[in-house]
PDB file of C-alpha atoms in Angstrom:
ATOM      1  CA  MET A 136       0.123  -0.045  -0.056  1.00 46.00           C
ATOM      2  CA  GLU A 137       1.371   3.517  -0.783  1.00 48.00           C
ATOM      3  CA  PRO A 138       2.623   5.491   2.218  1.00 46.00           C
ATOM      4  CA  LYS A 139      -0.531   8.355   1.732  1.00 47.00           C
ATOM      5  CA  THR A 140      -3.034   5.528   1.458  1.00 47.00           C
ATOM      6  CA  LEU A 141      -1.599   3.480   4.292  1.00 45.00           C
ATOM      7  CA  ILE A 142      -1.845   6.733   6.418  1.00 43.00           C
ATOM      8  CA  LEU A 143      -5.104   7.399   5.562  1.00 47.00           C
ATOM      9  CA  ALA A 144      -6.409   3.939   6.326  1.00 50.00           C
ATOM     10  CA  MET A 145      -4.596   3.651   9.529  1.00 50.00           C
ATOM     11  CA  ALA A 146      -6.165   6.983  10.779  1.00 48.00           C
ATOM     12  CA  ALA A 147      -9.579   5.980   9.561  1.00 49.00           C
ATOM     13  CA  LEU A 148      -9.402   2.957  11.658  1.00 49.00           C
ATOM     14  CA  THR A 149      -7.937   4.672  14.386  1.00 49.00           C
ATOM     15  CA  ILE A 150     -11.165   6.721  14.396  1.00 43.00           C
ATOM     16  CA  LEU A 151     -13.447   3.601  14.128  1.00 45.00           C
ATOM     17  CA  SER A 152     -11.566   2.192  17.311  1.00 44.00           C
ATOM     18  CA  THR A 153     -12.017   5.158  19.581  1.00 41.00           C
ATOM     19  CA  GLU A 154     -15.860   5.234  18.774  1.00 43.00           C
ATOM     20  CA  ALA A 155     -16.247   1.669  20.125  1.00 40.00           C
ATOM     21  CA  SER A 156     -16.894   1.206  23.287  1.00 36.00           C
ATOM     22  CA  PRO A 157     -16.031  -1.628  25.922  1.00 36.00           C
ATOM     23  CA  GLY A 158     -18.385  -4.538  26.097  1.00 38.00           C
ATOM     24  CA  LYS A 159     -20.206  -3.558  23.001  1.00 39.00           C
ATOM     25  CA  ALA A 160     -21.255  -5.993  20.573  1.00 34.00           C
ATOM     26  CA  PRO A 161     -18.749  -6.371  17.812  1.00 39.00           C
ATOM     27  CA  LEU A 162     -19.060  -5.711  14.347  1.00 36.00           C
ATOM     28  CA  GLY A 163     -19.409  -7.852  11.545  1.00 41.00           C
ATOM     29  CA  ILE A 164     -18.727 -11.488  12.102  1.00 42.00           C
ATOM     30  CA  CYS A 165     -15.601 -11.500  14.078  1.00 47.00           C
ATOM     31  CA  ARG A 166     -15.238 -10.998  17.812  1.00 63.00           C
ATOM     32  CA  LEU A 167     -12.276  -9.062  18.077  1.00 75.00           C
ATOM     33  CA  SER A 168     -13.797  -5.761  19.391  1.00 72.00           C
ATOM     34  CA  LYS A 169     -11.924  -6.071  22.512  1.00 74.00           C
ATOM     35  CA  TYR A 170      -8.790  -4.610  20.792  1.00 72.00           C
ATOM     36  CA  TRP A 171     -10.727  -1.233  19.981  1.00 62.00           C
ATOM     37  CA  ASN A 172      -8.608   0.371  22.728  1.00 64.00           C
ATOM     38  CA  LEU A 173      -4.909  -0.284  21.504  1.00 74.00           C
ATOM     39  CA  PRO A 174      -2.669   2.731  23.189  1.00 84.00           C
ATOM     40  CA  SER A 175      -1.031  -0.126  25.665  1.00 87.00           C
ATOM     41  CA  HIS A 176      -0.501  -2.575  22.784  1.00 88.00           C
ATOM     42  CA  LEU A 177       0.986   0.324  20.624  1.00 91.00           C
ATOM     43  CA  LYS A 178       3.062   1.288  23.373  1.00 93.00           C
ATOM     44  CA  ALA A 179       4.811  -2.314  23.917  1.00 94.00           C
ATOM     45  CA  ALA A 180       5.212  -2.538  20.279  1.00 95.00           C
ATOM     46  CA  GLN A 181       7.032   0.765  19.934  1.00 96.00           C
ATOM     47  CA  ASP A 182       9.336   0.111  22.826  1.00 96.00           C
ATOM     48  CA  LEU A 183      10.335  -3.045  21.191  1.00 96.00           C
ATOM     49  CA  ARG A 184      10.997  -1.251  18.042  1.00 95.00           C
ATOM     50  CA  ASP A 185      12.718   1.216  19.682  1.00 96.00           C
ATOM     51  CA  LYS A 186      15.244  -0.944  21.529  1.00 94.00           C
ATOM     52  CA  TYR A 187      15.502  -3.384  18.245  1.00 92.00           C
ATOM     53  CA  GLU A 188      16.785  -0.330  16.178  1.00 91.00           C
ATOM     54  CA  GLU A 189      19.242   0.454  19.110  1.00 92.00           C
ATOM     55  CA  THR A 190      20.592  -3.116  19.088  1.00 88.00           C
ATOM     56  CA  MET A 191      20.052  -3.862  15.517  1.00 82.00           C
ATOM     57  CA  GLN A 192      23.428  -5.171  13.576  1.00 79.00           C
ATOM     58  CA  PRO A 193      24.286  -3.235  10.651  1.00 77.00           C
ATOM     59  CA  ASN A 194      23.962  -6.077   8.097  1.00 73.00           C
ATOM     60  CA  VAL A 195      20.460  -6.765   8.851  1.00 75.00           C
ATOM     61  CA  TRP A 196      19.502  -3.285   7.045  1.00 69.00           C
ATOM     62  CA  LYS A 197      19.886  -5.029   3.919  1.00 75.00           C
ATOM     63  CA  CYS A 198      16.934  -7.003   4.525  1.00 77.00           C
ATOM     64  CA  SER A 199      13.838  -6.620   3.015  1.00 66.00           C
ATOM     65  CA  ARG A 200      10.501  -6.042   4.589  1.00 59.00           C
ATOM     66  CA  LYS A 201       8.227  -6.969   1.815  1.00 68.00           C
ATOM     67  CA  ILE A 202       6.672 -10.064   3.255  1.00 72.00           C
ATOM     68  CA  LEU A 203       4.558  -7.957   5.509  1.00 72.00           C
ATOM     69  CA  GLN A 204       4.373  -5.014   3.360  1.00 65.00           C
ATOM     70  CA  GLN A 205       3.794  -5.858  -0.294  1.00 65.00           C
ATOM     71  CA  ARG A 206       0.158  -6.055  -1.729  1.00 74.00           C
ATOM     72  CA  PRO A 207      -2.462  -7.349  -1.109  1.00 84.00           C
ATOM     73  CA  SER A 208      -3.195  -5.636   1.617  1.00 87.00           C
ATOM     74  CA  VAL A 209      -6.181  -6.410   4.424  1.00 89.00           C
ATOM     75  CA  PHE A 210      -8.140  -4.241   2.337  1.00 89.00           C
ATOM     76  CA  HIS A 211      -8.258  -6.400  -0.666  1.00 88.00           C
ATOM     77  CA  PHE A 212      -9.927  -9.369   1.246  1.00 90.00           C
ATOM     78  CA  LYS A 213     -13.391  -9.744   2.579  1.00 89.00           C
ATOM     79  CA  GLY A 214     -15.096 -11.916   5.383  1.00 88.00           C
ATOM     80  CA  HIS A 215     -13.262 -15.386   6.066  1.00 89.00           C
ATOM     81  CA  ASP A 216     -10.529 -14.596   3.510  1.00 92.00           C
ATOM     82  CA  ARG A 217      -9.534 -11.484   5.473  1.00 92.00           C
ATOM     83  CA  LEU A 218      -9.406 -13.110   8.853  1.00 92.00           C
ATOM     84  CA  VAL A 219      -7.300 -15.707   7.138  1.00 93.00           C
ATOM     85  CA  PHE A 220      -4.956 -13.255   5.571  1.00 94.00           C
ATOM     86  CA  VAL A 221      -4.482 -11.537   9.119  1.00 94.00           C
ATOM     87  CA  GLU A 222      -4.055 -14.648  11.207  1.00 95.00           C
ATOM     88  CA  LYS A 223      -1.023 -15.879   8.765  1.00 95.00           C
ATOM     89  CA  LYS A 224       0.309 -12.662   9.630  1.00 94.00           C
ATOM     90  CA  VAL A 225       0.033 -12.495  13.043  1.00 96.00           C
ATOM     91  CA  ALA A 226       1.062 -16.253  13.452  1.00 96.00           C
ATOM     92  CA  LEU A 227       4.293 -15.139  11.781  1.00 94.00           C
ATOM     93  CA  ALA A 228       5.016 -12.652  13.966  1.00 95.00           C
ATOM     94  CA  VAL A 229       4.233 -14.952  17.201  1.00 97.00           C
ATOM     95  CA  ARG A 230       6.559 -17.583  15.781  1.00 95.00           C
ATOM     96  CA  VAL A 231       9.565 -14.789  15.284  1.00 94.00           C
ATOM     97  CA  LEU A 232       8.841 -13.391  18.814  1.00 96.00           C
ATOM     98  CA  GLU A 233       8.861 -16.770  20.064  1.00 95.00           C
ATOM     99  CA  ASN A 234      12.600 -17.199  18.602  1.00 92.00           C
ATOM    100  CA  ILE A 235      14.101 -13.911  19.285  1.00 90.00           C
ATOM    101  CA  SER A 236      17.618 -14.711  19.830  1.00 79.00           C
ATOM    102  CA  ASN A 237      18.879 -11.288  20.896  1.00 83.00           C
ATOM    103  CA  SER A 238      19.135 -11.208  24.976  1.00 85.00           C
ATOM    104  CA  GLU A 239      18.826  -7.561  24.975  1.00 89.00           C
ATOM    105  CA  LEU A 240      15.159  -7.598  23.505  1.00 92.00           C
ATOM    106  CA  SER A 241      13.797 -10.345  25.737  1.00 88.00           C
ATOM    107  CA  LYS A 242      12.087  -8.014  28.387  1.00 90.00           C
ATOM    108  CA  TYR A 243      10.346  -6.047  25.510  1.00 95.00           C
ATOM    109  CA  VAL A 244       9.495  -8.998  24.078  1.00 96.00           C
ATOM    110  CA  SER A 245       7.162 -10.678  26.365  1.00 94.00           C
ATOM    111  CA  LYS A 246       4.281  -7.959  26.192  1.00 94.00           C
ATOM    112  CA  PRO A 247       3.928  -7.847  22.353  1.00 94.00           C
ATOM    113  CA  LEU A 248       4.185 -11.674  22.014  1.00 96.00           C
ATOM    114  CA  HIS A 249       1.287 -12.193  24.690  1.00 94.00           C
ATOM    115  CA  ILE A 250      -0.787  -9.570  22.852  1.00 92.00           C
ATOM    116  CA  LEU A 251      -0.349 -11.452  19.521  1.00 95.00           C
ATOM    117  CA  GLU A 252      -0.974 -14.936  20.929  1.00 94.00           C
ATOM    118  CA  ASP A 253      -4.379 -13.874  22.086  1.00 91.00           C
ATOM    119  CA  ILE A 254      -5.186 -12.263  19.027  1.00 92.00           C
ATOM    120  CA  ARG A 255      -4.176 -15.181  17.216  1.00 93.00           C
ATOM    121  CA  ARG A 256      -6.398 -17.457  19.316  1.00 91.00           C
ATOM    122  CA  SER A 257      -9.404 -14.878  18.614  1.00 90.00           C
ATOM    123  CA  LEU A 258      -8.694 -15.053  14.817  1.00 92.00           C
ATOM    124  CA  LYS A 259      -8.562 -18.782  15.081  1.00 90.00           C
ATOM    125  CA  ARG A 260     -12.202 -18.713  16.737  1.00 88.00           C
ATOM    126  CA  CYS A 261     -13.689 -15.980  14.317  1.00 87.00           C
ATOM    127  CA  GLN A 262     -12.559 -18.305  11.526  1.00 87.00           C
ATOM    128  CA  GLU A 263     -14.286 -21.503  12.659  1.00 85.00           C
ATOM    129  CA  ILE A 264     -17.507 -19.036  13.238  1.00 81.00           C
ATOM    130  CA  SER A 265     -17.381 -17.267   9.752  1.00 77.00           C
ATOM    131  CA  LYS A 266     -16.418 -20.488   7.868  1.00 76.00           C
ATOM    132  CA  ALA A 267     -19.337 -21.776   5.862  1.00 73.00           C
ATOM    133  CA  PRO A 268     -19.590 -25.693   5.103  1.00 74.00           C
ATOM    134  CA  GLY A 269     -17.621 -26.496   2.153  1.00 72.00           C
ATOM    135  CA  HIS A 270     -16.028 -23.031   1.988  1.00 75.00           C
ATOM    136  CA  GLN A 271     -12.915 -22.975  -0.182  1.00 82.00           C
ATOM    137  CA  PRO A 272     -10.313 -19.897  -0.211  1.00 81.00           C
ATOM    138  CA  SER A 273     -10.384 -17.337  -3.164  1.00 88.00           C
ATOM    139  CA  GLN A 274      -7.929 -17.766  -5.766  1.00 90.00           C
ATOM    140  CA  HIS A 275      -6.482 -14.379  -4.793  1.00 89.00           C
ATOM    141  CA  LEU A 276      -6.061 -15.839  -1.263  1.00 92.00           C
ATOM    142  CA  ASP A 277      -4.566 -18.938  -2.373  1.00 92.00           C
ATOM    143  CA  THR A 278      -2.286 -17.011  -4.891  1.00 91.00           C
ATOM    144  CA  TRP A 279      -1.243 -15.005  -1.842  1.00 90.00           C
ATOM    145  CA  LEU A 280      -0.523 -17.952   0.781  1.00 92.00           C
ATOM    146  CA  GLN A 281       1.618 -19.653  -1.614  1.00 91.00           C
ATOM    147  CA  GLU A 282       3.613 -16.675  -2.030  1.00 88.00           C
ATOM    148  CA  PHE A 283       3.938 -15.564   1.870  1.00 89.00           C
ATOM    149  CA  ASN A 284       4.596 -19.307   2.560  1.00 89.00           C
ATOM    150  CA  ARG A 285       7.221 -19.420   0.311  1.00 86.00           C
ATOM    151  CA  ASN A 286       8.863 -16.006   1.147  1.00 84.00           C
ATOM    152  CA  LYS A 287       8.862 -16.731   4.865  1.00 84.00           C
ATOM    153  CA  ASP A 288      10.341 -20.049   4.453  1.00 83.00           C
ATOM    154  CA  LEU A 289      13.400 -18.532   2.275  1.00 79.00           C
ATOM    155  CA  GLU A 290      14.025 -15.593   4.799  1.00 80.00           C
ATOM    156  CA  PHE A 291      16.816 -15.957   7.533  1.00 84.00           C
ATOM    157  CA  GLN A 292      15.775 -15.401  10.981  1.00 86.00           C
ATOM    158  CA  GLU A 293      17.590 -12.390  11.236  1.00 85.00           C
ATOM    159  CA  CYS A 294      15.655 -10.776   8.608  1.00 86.00           C
ATOM    160  CA  LEU A 295      12.330 -12.034   9.572  1.00 89.00           C
ATOM    161  CA  GLU A 296      12.836 -10.348  13.183  1.00 90.00           C
ATOM    162  CA  LYS A 297      13.557  -7.036  11.245  1.00 88.00           C
ATOM    163  CA  THR A 298      10.307  -7.250   9.115  1.00 89.00           C
ATOM    164  CA  VAL A 299       8.232  -8.494  12.198  1.00 93.00           C
ATOM    165  CA  ILE A 300       9.288  -5.861  14.548  1.00 93.00           C
ATOM    166  CA  LEU A 301       9.611  -3.187  12.030  1.00 91.00           C
ATOM    167  CA  ASN A 302       5.732  -3.773  10.688  1.00 91.00           C
ATOM    168  CA  LEU A 303       4.051  -4.824  14.612  1.00 93.00           C
ATOM    169  CA  ILE A 304       2.316  -1.177  14.903  1.00 92.00           C
ATOM    170  CA  GLN A 305       0.909  -1.443  11.327  1.00 89.00           C
ATOM    171  CA  MET A 306      -0.008  -4.741  11.890  1.00 91.00           C
ATOM    172  CA  LEU A 307      -1.968  -3.834  15.038  1.00 90.00           C
ATOM    173  CA  ASN A 308      -3.228  -0.583  13.813  1.00 86.00           C
ATOM    174  CA  GLU A 309      -4.183  -1.536  10.129  1.00 88.00           C
ATOM    175  CA  ASP A 310      -4.759  -5.593   9.873  1.00 90.00           C
ATOM    176  CA  ILE A 311      -6.134  -6.060  13.371  1.00 89.00           C
ATOM    177  CA  LYS A 312      -8.683  -3.109  13.464  1.00 87.00           C
ATOM    178  CA  CYS A 313     -10.054  -4.103   9.846  1.00 87.00           C
ATOM    179  CA  ALA A 314     -10.508  -7.558  10.882  1.00 87.00           C
ATOM    180  CA  ALA A 315     -12.081  -6.149  14.345  1.00 85.00           C
ATOM    181  CA  TYR A 316     -14.350  -3.996  12.152  1.00 84.00           C
ATOM    182  CA  MET A 317     -15.424  -5.594   9.057  1.00 82.00           C
ATOM    183  CA  ASP A 318     -18.195  -3.836   8.058  1.00 83.00           C
ATOM    184  CA  LYS A 319     -16.331  -0.648   8.193  1.00 83.00           C
ATOM    185  CA  CYS A 320     -13.579  -1.642   6.576  1.00 85.00           C
ATOM    186  CA  ASP A 321     -15.371  -2.932   3.667  1.00 84.00           C
ATOM    187  CA  LYS A 322     -16.891   0.264   3.189  1.00 83.00           C
ATOM    188  CA  MET A 323     -13.520   1.976   3.661  1.00 78.00           C
ATOM    189  CA  ALA A 324     -11.503  -0.576   1.118  1.00 74.00           C
ATOM    190  CA  GLN A 325     -14.343   0.430  -1.432  1.00 77.00           C
ATOM    191  CA  HIS A 326     -13.561   4.249  -1.024  1.00 70.00           C
ATOM    192  CA  LEU A 327      -9.626   3.595  -0.906  1.00 64.00           C
ATOM    193  CA  PHE A 328      -9.549   1.079  -3.350  1.00 58.00           C
ATOM    194  CA  PRO A 329     -12.513   1.250  -6.301  1.00 58.00           C
ATOM    195  CA  ALA A 330     -14.054  -2.105  -7.647  1.00 53.00           C
ATOM    196  CA  GLN A 331     -11.997  -1.635 -10.716  1.00 40.00           C
ATOM    197  CA  VAL A 332      -8.747  -1.240  -9.281  1.00 41.00           C
ATOM    198  CA  LEU A 333      -8.987  -4.296  -6.928  1.00 43.00           C
ATOM    199  CA  THR A 334     -10.301  -6.530  -9.828  1.00 41.00           C
ATOM    200  CA  THR A 335      -6.944  -5.126 -11.934  1.00 41.00           C
ATOM    201  CA  ALA A 336      -4.859  -5.762  -9.082  1.00 42.00           C
ATOM    202  CA  ASN A 337      -6.474  -9.289  -8.340  1.00 44.00           C
ATOM    203  CA  GLN A 338      -6.104 -10.248 -12.625  1.00 43.00           C
ATOM    204  CA  LYS A 339      -2.264  -9.284 -12.239  1.00 43.00           C
ATOM    205  CA  ARG A 340      -1.653 -11.658  -9.419  1.00 42.00           C
ATOM    206  CA  GLU A 341      -3.703 -14.744 -11.016  1.00 41.00           C
TER     207      GLU A 341
END
Protein backbone atom coordinates (compact mmCIF):
# COMPACT_ATOMS: atom_id res chain seq x y z
CA MET A 1 0.00 0.00 0.00
CA GLU A 2 1.27 3.46 -0.85
CA PRO A 3 2.41 5.54 2.19
CA LYS A 4 -0.28 8.20 1.70
CA THR A 5 -3.02 5.59 1.37
CA LEU A 6 -1.71 3.70 4.37
CA ILE A 7 -1.74 6.83 6.53
CA LEU A 8 -5.35 7.55 5.57
CA ALA A 9 -6.37 3.97 6.25
CA MET A 10 -4.68 3.82 9.63
CA ALA A 11 -6.18 7.17 10.64
CA ALA A 12 -9.66 6.03 9.67
CA LEU A 13 -9.29 2.76 11.55
CA THR A 14 -8.07 4.65 14.61
CA ILE A 15 -11.26 6.73 14.50
CA LEU A 16 -13.30 3.53 14.27
CA SER A 17 -11.60 2.06 17.30
CA THR A 18 -12.06 5.16 19.45
CA GLU A 19 -15.74 5.37 18.53
CA ALA A 20 -16.34 1.88 19.91
CA SER A 21 -16.99 1.20 23.58
CA PRO A 22 -15.91 -1.63 25.89
CA GLY A 23 -18.34 -4.51 26.00
CA LYS A 24 -20.20 -3.40 22.90
CA ALA A 25 -21.24 -6.18 20.53
CA PRO A 26 -18.62 -6.54 17.79
CA LEU A 27 -19.23 -5.39 14.27
CA GLY A 28 -19.43 -7.95 11.49
CA ILE A 29 -18.82 -11.62 12.10
CA CYS A 30 -15.61 -11.49 14.08
CA ARG A 31 -15.37 -11.20 17.86
CA LEU A 32 -12.27 -9.03 17.93
CA SER A 33 -13.86 -5.85 19.22
CA LYS A 34 -12.07 -6.18 22.56
CA TYR A 35 -9.05 -4.84 20.68
CA TRP A 36 -10.85 -1.54 20.09
CA ASN A 37 -8.54 0.26 22.53
CA LEU A 38 -4.91 -0.23 21.50
CA PRO A 39 -2.73 2.44 23.19
CA SER A 40 -1.00 -0.01 25.53
CA HIS A 41 -0.58 -2.54 22.71
CA LEU A 42 0.95 0.09 20.44
CA LYS A 43 3.20 1.36 23.24
CA ALA A 44 4.56 -2.16 23.78
CA ALA A 45 5.18 -2.55 20.05
CA GLN A 46 6.88 0.85 19.87
CA ASP A 47 9.12 0.06 22.86
CA LEU A 48 10.21 -3.18 21.20
CA ARG A 49 10.86 -1.42 17.92
CA ASP A 50 12.90 1.34 19.58
CA LYS A 51 15.09 -1.15 21.43
CA TYR A 52 15.47 -3.29 18.32
CA GLU A 53 16.66 -0.33 16.27
CA GLU A 54 19.17 0.51 18.99
CA THR A 55 20.67 -2.98 18.94
CA MET A 56 20.16 -3.98 15.29
CA GLN A 57 23.28 -5.26 13.58
CA PRO A 58 24.43 -3.25 10.50
CA ASN A 59 24.18 -6.24 8.16
CA VAL A 60 20.45 -6.59 8.91
CA TRP A 61 19.64 -3.24 7.27
CA LYS A 62 19.88 -4.91 3.87
CA CYS A 63 17.08 -7.34 4.70
CA SER A 64 13.81 -6.77 2.87
CA ARG A 65 10.52 -6.00 4.65
CA LYS A 66 8.33 -6.87 1.68
CA ILE A 67 6.90 -10.06 3.13
CA LEU A 68 4.55 -8.06 5.39
CA GLN A 69 4.29 -4.89 3.33
CA GLN A 70 3.66 -6.00 -0.24
CA ARG A 71 0.24 -6.09 -1.79
CA PRO A 72 -2.38 -7.33 -1.38
CA SER A 73 -3.27 -5.55 1.83
CA VAL A 74 -5.98 -6.44 4.33
CA PHE A 75 -8.37 -4.17 2.41
CA HIS A 76 -8.17 -6.42 -0.65
CA PHE A 77 -9.92 -9.32 1.15
CA LYS A 78 -13.35 -9.82 2.65
CA GLY A 79 -14.99 -11.98 5.29
CA HIS A 80 -13.34 -15.31 6.01
CA ASP A 81 -10.49 -14.65 3.59
CA ARG A 82 -9.59 -11.48 5.50
CA LEU A 83 -9.46 -13.42 8.77
CA VAL A 84 -7.16 -16.02 7.24
CA PHE A 85 -4.94 -13.29 5.77
CA VAL A 86 -4.55 -11.52 9.11
CA GLU A 87 -4.13 -14.73 11.12
CA LYS A 88 -1.27 -15.91 8.90
CA LYS A 89 0.57 -12.62 9.41
CA VAL A 90 -0.03 -12.71 13.17
CA ALA A 91 1.09 -16.36 13.31
CA LEU A 92 4.36 -15.43 11.62
CA ALA A 93 4.89 -12.62 14.13
CA VAL A 94 4.24 -15.00 17.04
CA ARG A 95 6.69 -17.56 15.68
CA VAL A 96 9.39 -14.95 15.16
CA LEU A 97 8.99 -13.30 18.56
CA GLU A 98 9.06 -16.70 20.28
CA ASN A 99 12.50 -17.29 18.75
CA ILE A 100 14.14 -13.91 19.29
CA SER A 101 17.82 -14.59 19.94
CA ASN A 102 18.88 -11.10 21.06
CA SER A 103 18.93 -11.21 24.88
CA GLU A 104 18.71 -7.40 25.03
CA LEU A 105 15.21 -7.63 23.57
CA SER A 106 13.87 -10.30 25.91
CA LYS A 107 12.07 -7.99 28.34
CA TYR A 108 10.55 -6.01 25.45
CA VAL A 109 9.24 -9.07 23.61
CA SER A 110 7.03 -10.65 26.26
CA LYS A 111 4.13 -8.16 26.18
CA PRO A 112 3.79 -7.90 22.37
CA LEU A 113 4.09 -11.69 22.16
CA HIS A 114 1.33 -12.20 24.74
CA ILE A 115 -0.89 -9.72 22.89
CA LEU A 116 -0.33 -11.41 19.53
CA GLU A 117 -0.92 -14.89 20.94
CA ASP A 118 -4.27 -13.73 22.31
CA ILE A 119 -5.18 -12.07 19.02
CA ARG A 120 -4.26 -15.21 17.10
CA ARG A 121 -6.52 -17.37 19.29
CA SER A 122 -9.37 -14.92 18.69
CA LEU A 123 -8.74 -14.96 14.94
CA LYS A 124 -8.82 -18.77 14.87
CA ARG A 125 -12.14 -18.81 16.71
CA CYS A 126 -13.52 -16.19 14.33
CA GLN A 127 -12.49 -18.30 11.36
CA GLU A 128 -14.38 -21.28 12.77
CA ILE A 129 -17.48 -19.16 13.28
CA SER A 130 -17.41 -17.50 9.88
CA LYS A 131 -16.45 -20.46 7.68
CA ALA A 132 -19.45 -21.77 5.76
CA PRO A 133 -19.69 -25.52 5.02
CA GLY A 134 -17.64 -26.37 1.94
CA HIS A 135 -15.97 -22.96 1.89
CA GLN A 136 -12.80 -22.75 -0.17
CA PRO A 137 -10.33 -19.86 -0.14
CA SER A 138 -10.56 -17.53 -3.10
CA GLN A 139 -7.97 -17.77 -5.86
CA HIS A 140 -6.70 -14.39 -4.73
CA LEU A 141 -6.08 -15.66 -1.18
CA ASP A 142 -4.67 -18.97 -2.37
CA THR A 143 -2.13 -17.18 -4.56
CA TRP A 144 -1.12 -14.93 -1.68
CA LEU A 145 -0.78 -17.87 0.73
CA GLN A 146 1.54 -19.72 -1.64
CA GLU A 147 3.76 -16.69 -2.08
CA PHE A 148 3.70 -15.81 1.61
CA ASN A 149 4.64 -19.32 2.72
CA ARG A 150 7.41 -19.51 0.15
CA ASN A 151 8.89 -16.15 1.14
CA LYS A 152 8.83 -16.73 4.89
CA ASP A 153 10.54 -20.09 4.50
CA LEU A 154 13.32 -18.51 2.43
CA GLU A 155 14.05 -15.64 4.82
CA PHE A 156 16.80 -15.82 7.44
CA GLN A 157 15.66 -15.53 11.07
CA GLU A 158 17.40 -12.16 11.39
CA CYS A 159 15.49 -10.80 8.41
CA LEU A 160 12.19 -12.15 9.71
CA GLU A 161 12.87 -10.44 13.04
CA LYS A 162 13.39 -7.16 11.25
CA THR A 163 10.28 -7.37 9.09
CA VAL A 164 8.06 -8.44 12.01
CA ILE A 165 9.29 -5.95 14.60
CA LEU A 166 9.31 -2.98 12.24
CA ASN A 167 5.79 -3.82 11.03
CA LEU A 168 4.14 -4.62 14.37
CA ILE A 169 2.51 -1.21 14.74
CA GLN A 170 1.05 -1.36 11.25
CA MET A 171 -0.23 -4.88 11.93
CA LEU A 172 -1.98 -3.80 15.12
CA ASN A 173 -3.27 -0.49 13.77
CA GLU A 174 -4.40 -1.71 10.36
CA ASP A 175 -4.76 -5.49 9.97
CA ILE A 176 -6.20 -6.24 13.42
CA LYS A 177 -8.60 -3.30 13.40
CA CYS A 178 -9.79 -4.14 9.90
CA ALA A 179 -10.53 -7.72 10.97
CA ALA A 180 -12.33 -6.43 14.06
CA TYR A 181 -14.47 -3.86 12.21
CA MET A 182 -15.42 -5.85 9.14
CA ASP A 183 -18.37 -3.80 7.91
CA LYS A 184 -16.67 -0.43 8.32
CA CYS A 185 -13.48 -1.81 6.78
CA ASP A 186 -15.40 -3.01 3.72
CA LYS A 187 -16.81 0.48 3.20
CA MET A 188 -13.37 1.98 3.64
CA ALA A 189 -11.90 -0.47 1.11
CA GLN A 190 -14.51 0.58 -1.46
CA HIS A 191 -13.43 4.18 -0.97
CA LEU A 192 -9.69 3.53 -0.98
CA PHE A 193 -9.72 0.89 -3.70
CA PRO A 194 -12.53 1.26 -6.26
CA ALA A 195 -13.85 -2.00 -7.68
CA GLN A 196 -12.01 -1.64 -10.97
CA VAL A 197 -8.70 -1.12 -9.16
CA LEU A 198 -9.20 -4.22 -7.04
CA THR A 199 -10.19 -6.26 -10.07
CA THR A 200 -7.08 -5.18 -11.96
CA ALA A 201 -4.85 -5.93 -8.99
CA ASN A 202 -6.36 -9.38 -8.58
CA GLN A 203 -5.98 -10.21 -12.27
CA LYS A 204 -2.30 -9.27 -12.20
CA ARG A 205 -1.69 -11.73 -9.38
CA GLU A 206 -3.62 -14.65 -10.87
